[in-house]
Amino acid sequence: MTKKLGVFIIHGMGDPAPDYAEVLIDQVTKRLGDAAREVEFEACYWAPILQKQQDVTWRRLLLRDQLDALAFRRWIVSALGDPVSYLSGFFKDGKPVYGQIHECMRTSLEQLSARLGEGKSRPLMILAHSLGSVIASNYIWDQHYNKNEEHVGLGKTPFERTETLTSFITFGSNIPLFLPPSPPIRCIPFPHQSLPAYLKAEARWQNVFDPDDVLGYPLADIWDDTQGTRIDDISINAGTWPLSETPLSHTAYLRDDSFLDLVEERMRALLRLTPWPDATPL
């Protein structure tokens, strides 16, 4: 069966397992039934780029046995160390980790595109959790406004440059924590101007957050709309009680029925769209 939709998943801060996305892929695949054969998934796993240095830092911190609350502190070093390293200009092996993480995203998009079929530029859905939403939005920004040919992470095709992005779902997003200090704050352009009209009419940026999630925020009112970008904020109660009433709801989106319902609905909406060109790029 022809693949109609590429779904790209990117994790947030911390040290997730390499198969972190499998729970989401399995749940969505079951919900879609036969339609799942029309969808191709790809998960970007960028954590190892930063984790090795964080492990070194943690071992050195433990040398003198001066710390309490070790489990929580270990999480702080691994999780909160990610945005600091990503945006600080930190270099690894002579290259900025910002660019290395974006190259990881570009490579994952390239792999997804290859499995969708050579010569076919399909609609793209991005599911971005937590710091992953910051990385994805920065990546999209760079495709439009940082087009230096030597820039690491610059897409080689329309699909890699996210020009076919039709569904952007951010969840547990902490983008507001990384915005410039004063307005106007320019939002990324979405949908791309070259997206065909039949896809542009269905393009949605949906931002899902739990009010109890202290790392997840609404987005619609913090960016200007000069690019024509519209963001739909959607509040849910992520997870099961009592976790759903705590900041730990930040970790519960991938298993939450309300979130999975939204993802399924978006996928089915995109799969229903016509026409579907078989050989020519969008």
mmCIF file of C-alpha atoms in Angstrom:
data_model
loop_
_atom_site.group_PDB
_atom_site.id
_atom_site.type_symbol
_atom_site.label_atom_id
_atom_site.label_comp_id
_atom_site.label_asym_id
_atom_site.label_seq_id
_atom_site.Cartn_x
_atom_site.Cartn_y
_atom_site.Cartn_z
ATOM 1 C CA MET A 1 0.000 0.000 0.000
ATOM 2 C CA THR A 2 1.213 3.499 -0.854
ATOM 3 C CA LYS A 3 2.515 5.482 2.087
ATOM 4 C CA LYS A 4 0.619 8.757 2.324
ATOM 5 C CA LEU A 5 1.934 10.414 5.474
ATOM 6 C CA GLY A 6 5.271 10.771 7.254
ATOM 7 C CA VAL A 7 5.153 11.126 11.038
ATOM 8 C CA PHE A 8 8.244 12.487 12.768
ATOM 9 C CA ILE A 9 8.597 12.216 16.566
ATOM 10 C CA ILE A 10 11.137 14.109 18.673
ATOM 11 C CA HIS A 11 11.658 13.693 22.412
ATOM 12 C CA GLY A 12 12.287 16.309 25.067
ATOM 13 C CA MET A 13 14.896 16.798 27.777
ATOM 14 C CA GLY A 14 16.390 14.004 29.827
ATOM 15 C CA ASP A 15 17.775 10.603 28.909
ATOM 16 C CA PRO A 16 14.987 8.589 27.270
ATOM 17 C CA ALA A 17 15.469 5.053 26.026
ATOM 18 C CA PRO A 18 16.234 4.644 22.310
ATOM 19 C CA ASP A 19 12.763 3.111 21.840
ATOM 20 C CA TYR A 20 10.971 5.966 23.641
ATOM 21 C CA ALA A 21 8.512 6.462 20.772
ATOM 22 C CA GLU A 22 7.372 2.837 20.515
ATOM 23 C CA VAL A 23 4.560 3.263 23.042
ATOM 24 C CA LEU A 24 3.078 6.070 20.942
ATOM 25 C CA ILE A 25 3.604 4.283 17.624
ATOM 26 C CA ASP A 26 2.031 1.072 18.954
ATOM 27 C CA GLN A 27 -1.018 2.852 20.377
ATOM 28 C CA VAL A 28 -1.632 4.950 17.263
ATOM 29 C CA THR A 29 -1.106 1.963 14.962
ATOM 30 C CA LYS A 30 -3.749 -0.020 16.845
ATOM 31 C CA ARG A 31 -6.190 2.883 16.674
ATOM 32 C CA LEU A 32 -5.708 3.409 12.931
ATOM 33 C CA GLY A 33 -6.208 -0.248 12.022
ATOM 34 C CA ASP A 34 -5.716 -0.874 8.301
ATOM 35 C CA ALA A 35 -5.041 2.833 7.713
ATOM 36 C CA ALA A 36 -1.780 2.484 9.653
ATOM 37 C CA ARG A 37 -0.269 0.859 6.563
ATOM 38 C CA GLU A 38 -0.453 4.267 4.886
ATOM 39 C CA VAL A 39 1.697 5.911 7.580
ATOM 40 C CA GLU A 40 5.472 5.844 8.046
ATOM 41 C CA PHE A 41 7.006 6.752 11.432
ATOM 42 C CA GLU A 42 10.452 8.009 12.398
ATOM 43 C CA ALA A 43 11.712 8.949 15.867
ATOM 44 C CA CYS A 44 14.640 11.326 16.297
ATOM 45 C CA TYR A 45 16.927 10.274 19.159
ATOM 46 C CA TRP A 46 19.227 13.199 19.924
ATOM 47 C CA ALA A 47 19.863 12.554 23.659
ATOM 48 C CA PRO A 48 23.251 10.770 23.209
ATOM 49 C CA ILE A 49 24.759 13.957 21.747
ATOM 50 C CA LEU A 50 24.596 15.566 25.195
ATOM 51 C CA GLN A 51 24.382 12.628 27.592
ATOM 52 C CA LYS A 52 28.040 11.545 27.538
ATOM 53 C CA GLN A 53 29.274 14.898 28.829
ATOM 54 C CA GLN A 54 26.476 15.030 31.408
ATOM 55 C CA ASP A 55 27.560 11.597 32.681
ATOM 56 C CA VAL A 56 31.127 12.878 33.048
ATOM 57 C CA THR A 57 29.895 15.937 34.952
ATOM 58 C CA TRP A 58 27.802 13.766 37.274
ATOM 59 C CA ARG A 59 30.689 11.427 38.107
ATOM 60 C CA ARG A 60 32.890 14.393 38.975
ATOM 61 C CA LEU A 61 30.179 15.881 41.197
ATOM 62 C CA LEU A 62 30.080 12.650 43.208
ATOM 63 C CA LEU A 63 33.807 12.517 43.905
ATOM 64 C CA ARG A 64 33.659 14.159 47.369
ATOM 65 C CA ASP A 65 30.336 12.736 48.576
ATOM 66 C CA GLN A 66 28.911 16.184 49.383
ATOM 67 C CA LEU A 67 25.423 15.915 47.875
ATOM 68 C CA ASP A 68 22.020 14.792 49.118
ATOM 69 C CA ALA A 69 18.862 13.983 47.089
ATOM 70 C CA LEU A 70 21.027 12.228 44.521
ATOM 71 C CA ALA A 71 18.239 10.816 42.338
ATOM 72 C CA PHE A 72 16.611 14.209 41.917
ATOM 73 C CA ARG A 73 19.951 15.930 41.349
ATOM 74 C CA ARG A 74 20.844 13.321 38.715
ATOM 75 C CA TRP A 75 17.637 14.179 36.899
ATOM 76 C CA ILE A 76 18.459 17.901 37.101
ATOM 77 C CA VAL A 77 21.897 17.366 35.558
ATOM 78 C CA SER A 78 20.500 15.183 32.764
ATOM 79 C CA ALA A 79 17.280 17.075 32.039
ATOM 80 C CA LEU A 80 17.950 20.736 32.736
ATOM 81 C CA GLY A 81 21.465 20.343 31.400
ATOM 82 C CA ASP A 82 20.005 19.674 27.943
ATOM 83 C CA PRO A 83 18.598 23.143 27.161
ATOM 84 C CA VAL A 84 21.674 24.803 28.655
ATOM 85 C CA SER A 85 24.035 22.806 26.456
ATOM 86 C CA TYR A 86 21.801 23.026 23.378
ATOM 87 C CA LEU A 87 21.575 26.836 23.417
ATOM 88 C CA SER A 88 24.823 27.861 25.119
ATOM 89 C CA GLY A 89 27.129 27.445 22.141
ATOM 90 C CA PHE A 90 28.751 24.384 23.757
ATOM 91 C CA PHE A 91 31.085 22.547 21.364
ATOM 92 C CA LYS A 92 31.534 18.790 21.101
ATOM 93 C CA ASP A 93 34.264 17.342 18.866
ATOM 94 C CA GLY A 94 34.855 20.808 17.466
ATOM 95 C CA LYS A 95 31.234 21.397 16.434
ATOM 96 C CA PRO A 96 28.421 23.260 18.231
ATOM 97 C CA VAL A 97 25.896 20.836 19.719
ATOM 98 C CA TYR A 98 23.069 23.082 18.461
ATOM 99 C CA GLY A 99 24.071 22.203 14.920
ATOM 100 C CA GLN A 100 24.692 18.541 15.753
ATOM 101 C CA ILE A 101 21.197 18.156 17.200
ATOM 102 C CA HIS A 102 19.679 19.837 14.154
ATOM 103 C CA GLU A 103 21.701 17.550 11.897
ATOM 104 C CA CYS A 104 20.301 14.604 13.849
ATOM 105 C CA MET A 105 16.811 15.911 13.097
ATOM 106 C CA ARG A 106 17.651 16.434 9.418
ATOM 107 C CA THR A 107 19.088 12.920 9.126
ATOM 108 C CA SER A 108 15.959 11.445 10.710
ATOM 109 C CA LEU A 109 13.781 13.363 8.262
ATOM 110 C CA GLU A 110 15.952 12.093 5.403
ATOM 111 C CA GLN A 111 15.461 8.506 6.588
ATOM 112 C CA LEU A 112 11.720 9.035 6.891
ATOM 113 C CA SER A 113 11.539 10.512 3.395
ATOM 114 C CA ALA A 114 13.463 7.555 1.952
ATOM 115 C CA ARG A 115 10.985 5.069 3.400
ATOM 116 C CA LEU A 116 8.040 7.062 2.072
ATOM 117 C CA GLY A 117 9.340 6.464 -1.434
ATOM 118 C CA GLU A 118 11.932 7.928 -3.751
ATOM 119 C CA GLY A 119 10.720 10.971 -5.652
ATOM 120 C CA LYS A 120 7.688 11.424 -3.425
ATOM 121 C CA SER A 121 7.469 14.401 -1.087
ATOM 122 C CA ARG A 122 4.625 13.515 1.245
ATOM 123 C CA PRO A 123 2.846 15.601 3.894
ATOM 124 C CA LEU A 124 4.734 15.706 7.164
ATOM 125 C CA MET A 125 3.399 15.513 10.721
ATOM 126 C CA ILE A 126 5.718 16.465 13.592
ATOM 127 C CA LEU A 127 5.020 15.382 17.181
ATOM 128 C CA ALA A 128 7.359 17.322 19.476
ATOM 129 C CA HIS A 129 7.532 16.926 23.242
ATOM 130 C CA SER A 130 8.945 19.443 25.737
ATOM 131 C CA LEU A 131 12.407 20.672 24.656
ATOM 132 C CA GLY A 132 11.818 18.777 21.407
ATOM 133 C CA SER A 133 9.297 21.483 20.486
ATOM 134 C CA VAL A 134 12.019 24.116 20.961
ATOM 135 C CA ILE A 135 14.415 22.115 18.794
ATOM 136 C CA ALA A 136 11.789 21.547 16.093
ATOM 137 C CA SER A 137 10.732 25.204 15.973
ATOM 138 C CA ASN A 138 14.379 26.362 15.856
ATOM 139 C CA TYR A 139 15.039 23.860 13.083
ATOM 140 C CA ILE A 140 12.067 25.180 11.098
ATOM 141 C CA TRP A 141 13.250 28.758 11.663
ATOM 142 C CA ASP A 142 16.722 27.948 10.354
ATOM 143 C CA GLN A 143 15.284 26.396 7.181
ATOM 144 C CA HIS A 144 13.684 29.750 6.371
ATOM 145 C CA TYR A 145 16.060 32.352 7.776
ATOM 146 C CA ASN A 146 19.499 30.752 8.216
ATOM 147 C CA LYS A 147 20.303 29.469 4.759
ATOM 148 C CA ASN A 148 24.085 29.541 4.901
ATOM 149 C CA GLU A 149 25.142 26.537 2.821
ATOM 150 C CA GLU A 150 27.655 25.526 5.504
ATOM 151 C CA HIS A 151 25.063 25.576 8.279
ATOM 152 C CA VAL A 152 24.733 22.147 9.892
ATOM 153 C CA GLY A 153 21.199 20.808 9.828
ATOM 154 C CA LEU A 154 20.058 22.610 6.692
ATOM 155 C CA GLY A 155 17.623 20.419 4.751
ATOM 156 C CA LYS A 156 18.537 19.203 1.278
ATOM 157 C CA THR A 157 14.971 18.608 0.047
ATOM 158 C CA PRO A 158 11.567 20.263 0.631
ATOM 159 C CA PHE A 159 10.649 17.438 3.011
ATOM 160 C CA GLU A 160 13.867 17.836 5.042
ATOM 161 C CA ARG A 161 13.275 21.603 5.142
ATOM 162 C CA THR A 162 9.783 20.932 6.590
ATOM 163 C CA GLU A 163 8.156 22.681 3.630
ATOM 164 C CA THR A 164 5.557 19.881 3.502
ATOM 165 C CA LEU A 165 4.750 20.189 7.225
ATOM 166 C CA THR A 166 0.969 19.963 7.471
ATOM 167 C CA SER A 167 0.404 18.941 11.099
ATOM 168 C CA PHE A 168 2.573 20.284 13.918
ATOM 169 C CA ILE A 169 1.634 18.937 17.361
ATOM 170 C CA THR A 170 3.658 20.272 20.278
ATOM 171 C CA PHE A 171 2.952 18.884 23.751
ATOM 172 C CA GLY A 172 4.350 19.786 27.141
ATOM 173 C CA SER A 173 6.093 22.605 25.271
ATOM 174 C CA ASN A 174 8.412 24.986 27.100
ATOM 175 C CA ILE A 175 8.971 27.334 24.145
ATOM 176 C CA PRO A 176 7.918 30.375 26.259
ATOM 177 C CA LEU A 177 10.996 29.875 28.458
ATOM 178 C CA PHE A 178 13.312 30.424 25.476
ATOM 179 C CA LEU A 179 11.753 33.408 23.719
ATOM 180 C CA PRO A 180 13.499 36.802 23.402
ATOM 181 C CA PRO A 181 12.899 39.175 26.340
ATOM 182 C CA SER A 182 10.845 41.815 24.522
ATOM 183 C CA PRO A 183 8.138 41.955 21.818
ATOM 184 C CA PRO A 184 7.466 41.821 18.980
ATOM 185 C CA ILE A 185 8.531 38.176 18.912
ATOM 186 C CA ARG A 186 8.515 36.772 15.419
ATOM 187 C CA CYS A 187 6.885 33.375 15.072
ATOM 188 C CA ILE A 188 8.050 30.679 12.689
ATOM 189 C CA PRO A 189 6.106 30.682 9.406
ATOM 190 C CA PHE A 190 3.545 27.882 9.203
ATOM 191 C CA PRO A 191 2.277 26.523 6.903
ATOM 192 C CA HIS A 192 4.995 26.990 4.312
ATOM 193 C CA GLN A 193 4.034 29.221 1.407
ATOM 194 C CA SER A 194 4.726 26.459 -1.126
ATOM 195 C CA LEU A 195 2.365 23.950 0.514
ATOM 196 C CA PRO A 196 -0.412 23.076 -1.976
ATOM 197 C CA ALA A 197 -3.797 24.630 -1.295
ATOM 198 C CA TYR A 198 -5.487 21.304 -0.541
ATOM 199 C CA LEU A 199 -2.946 20.656 2.218
ATOM 200 C CA LYS A 200 -2.740 24.244 3.416
ATOM 201 C CA ALA A 201 -6.479 24.208 4.120
ATOM 202 C CA GLU A 202 -5.956 21.322 6.545
ATOM 203 C CA ALA A 203 -2.704 22.559 8.117
ATOM 204 C CA ARG A 204 -2.851 22.814 11.919
ATOM 205 C CA TRP A 205 -0.443 23.715 14.706
ATOM 206 C CA GLN A 206 -1.941 22.237 17.862
ATOM 207 C CA ASN A 207 -0.226 22.853 21.182
ATOM 208 C CA VAL A 208 -1.297 20.428 23.908
ATOM 209 C CA PHE A 209 -0.621 21.146 27.573
ATOM 210 C CA ASP A 210 -1.742 20.066 31.027
ATOM 211 C CA PRO A 211 -2.270 23.002 33.440
ATOM 212 C CA ASP A 212 -0.519 20.924 36.141
ATOM 213 C CA ASP A 213 2.537 20.444 33.929
ATOM 214 C CA VAL A 214 4.982 23.155 35.048
ATOM 215 C CA LEU A 215 7.164 22.481 31.987
ATOM 216 C CA GLY A 216 4.284 22.746 29.487
ATOM 217 C CA TYR A 217 2.723 26.064 28.436
ATOM 218 C CA PRO A 218 0.134 27.595 26.086
ATOM 219 C CA LEU A 219 1.644 29.349 23.064
ATOM 220 C CA ALA A 220 -1.079 31.184 21.152
ATOM 221 C CA ASP A 221 -0.816 34.511 22.985
ATOM 222 C CA ILE A 222 2.957 34.870 23.296
ATOM 223 C CA TRP A 223 3.987 35.107 19.627
ATOM 224 C CA ASP A 224 2.902 37.701 17.119
ATOM 225 C CA ASP A 225 1.013 36.550 14.033
ATOM 226 C CA THR A 226 2.823 38.559 11.344
ATOM 227 C CA GLN A 227 3.728 35.337 9.540
ATOM 228 C CA GLY A 228 0.095 34.255 9.392
ATOM 229 C CA THR A 229 0.827 31.470 11.878
ATOM 230 C CA ARG A 230 -2.069 30.288 14.013
ATOM 231 C CA ILE A 231 -1.590 28.102 17.080
ATOM 232 C CA ASP A 232 -4.471 26.228 18.698
ATOM 233 C CA ASP A 233 -3.857 25.680 22.420
ATOM 234 C CA ILE A 234 -5.530 22.535 23.755
ATOM 235 C CA SER A 235 -5.706 21.854 27.490
ATOM 236 C CA ILE A 236 -5.965 18.243 28.669
ATOM 237 C CA ASN A 237 -5.611 16.334 31.933
ATOM 238 C CA ALA A 238 -2.657 14.128 30.973
ATOM 239 C CA GLY A 239 -2.266 10.749 32.617
ATOM 240 C CA THR A 240 -4.220 8.977 35.327
ATOM 241 C CA TRP A 241 -4.900 10.118 38.860
ATOM 242 C CA PRO A 242 -2.971 10.988 40.988
ATOM 243 C CA LEU A 243 -0.114 11.584 38.507
ATOM 244 C CA SER A 244 -2.390 13.716 36.331
ATOM 245 C CA GLU A 245 -2.767 16.285 39.129
ATOM 246 C CA THR A 246 0.984 16.811 39.542
ATOM 247 C CA PRO A 247 3.906 18.200 37.544
ATOM 248 C CA LEU A 248 4.684 14.581 36.614
ATOM 249 C CA SER A 249 1.877 14.910 34.063
ATOM 250 C CA HIS A 250 4.715 16.194 31.854
ATOM 251 C CA THR A 251 5.724 12.562 31.331
ATOM 252 C CA ALA A 252 2.217 11.215 30.669
ATOM 253 C CA TYR A 253 1.180 12.597 27.261
ATOM 254 C CA LEU A 254 2.320 9.635 25.165
ATOM 255 C CA ARG A 255 -0.019 7.266 27.022
ATOM 256 C CA ASP A 256 -2.938 9.641 27.510
ATOM 257 C CA ASP A 257 -6.177 8.794 25.662
ATOM 258 C CA SER A 258 -7.083 12.452 25.054
ATOM 259 C CA PHE A 259 -3.723 13.084 23.439
ATOM 260 C CA LEU A 260 -3.867 9.873 21.407
ATOM 261 C CA ASP A 261 -7.402 10.778 20.255
ATOM 262 C CA LEU A 262 -6.103 14.094 18.925
ATOM 263 C CA VAL A 263 -3.167 12.475 17.121
ATOM 264 C CA GLU A 264 -5.408 9.837 15.567
ATOM 265 C CA GLU A 265 -7.923 12.446 14.398
ATOM 266 C CA ARG A 266 -5.182 14.514 12.729
ATOM 267 C CA MET A 267 -3.744 11.474 10.978
ATOM 268 C CA ARG A 268 -7.116 10.364 9.667
ATOM 269 C CA ALA A 269 -7.866 13.891 8.441
ATOM 270 C CA LEU A 270 -4.613 13.999 6.467
ATOM 271 C CA LEU A 271 -5.044 10.488 5.091
ATOM 272 C CA ARG A 272 -8.469 11.468 3.697
ATOM 273 C CA LEU A 273 -7.031 14.322 1.639
ATOM 274 C CA THR A 274 -6.887 14.126 -2.153
ATOM 275 C CA PRO A 275 -5.243 14.264 -4.616
ATOM 276 C CA TRP A 276 -2.215 12.148 -3.743
ATOM 277 C CA PRO A 277 0.503 12.599 -6.394
ATOM 278 C CA ASP A 278 2.465 9.363 -6.825
ATOM 279 C CA ALA A 279 5.643 10.511 -8.511
ATOM 280 C CA THR A 280 5.910 14.281 -8.414
ATOM 281 C CA PRO A 281 6.950 16.304 -5.362
ATOM 282 C CA LEU A 282 4.336 18.376 -3.581
#
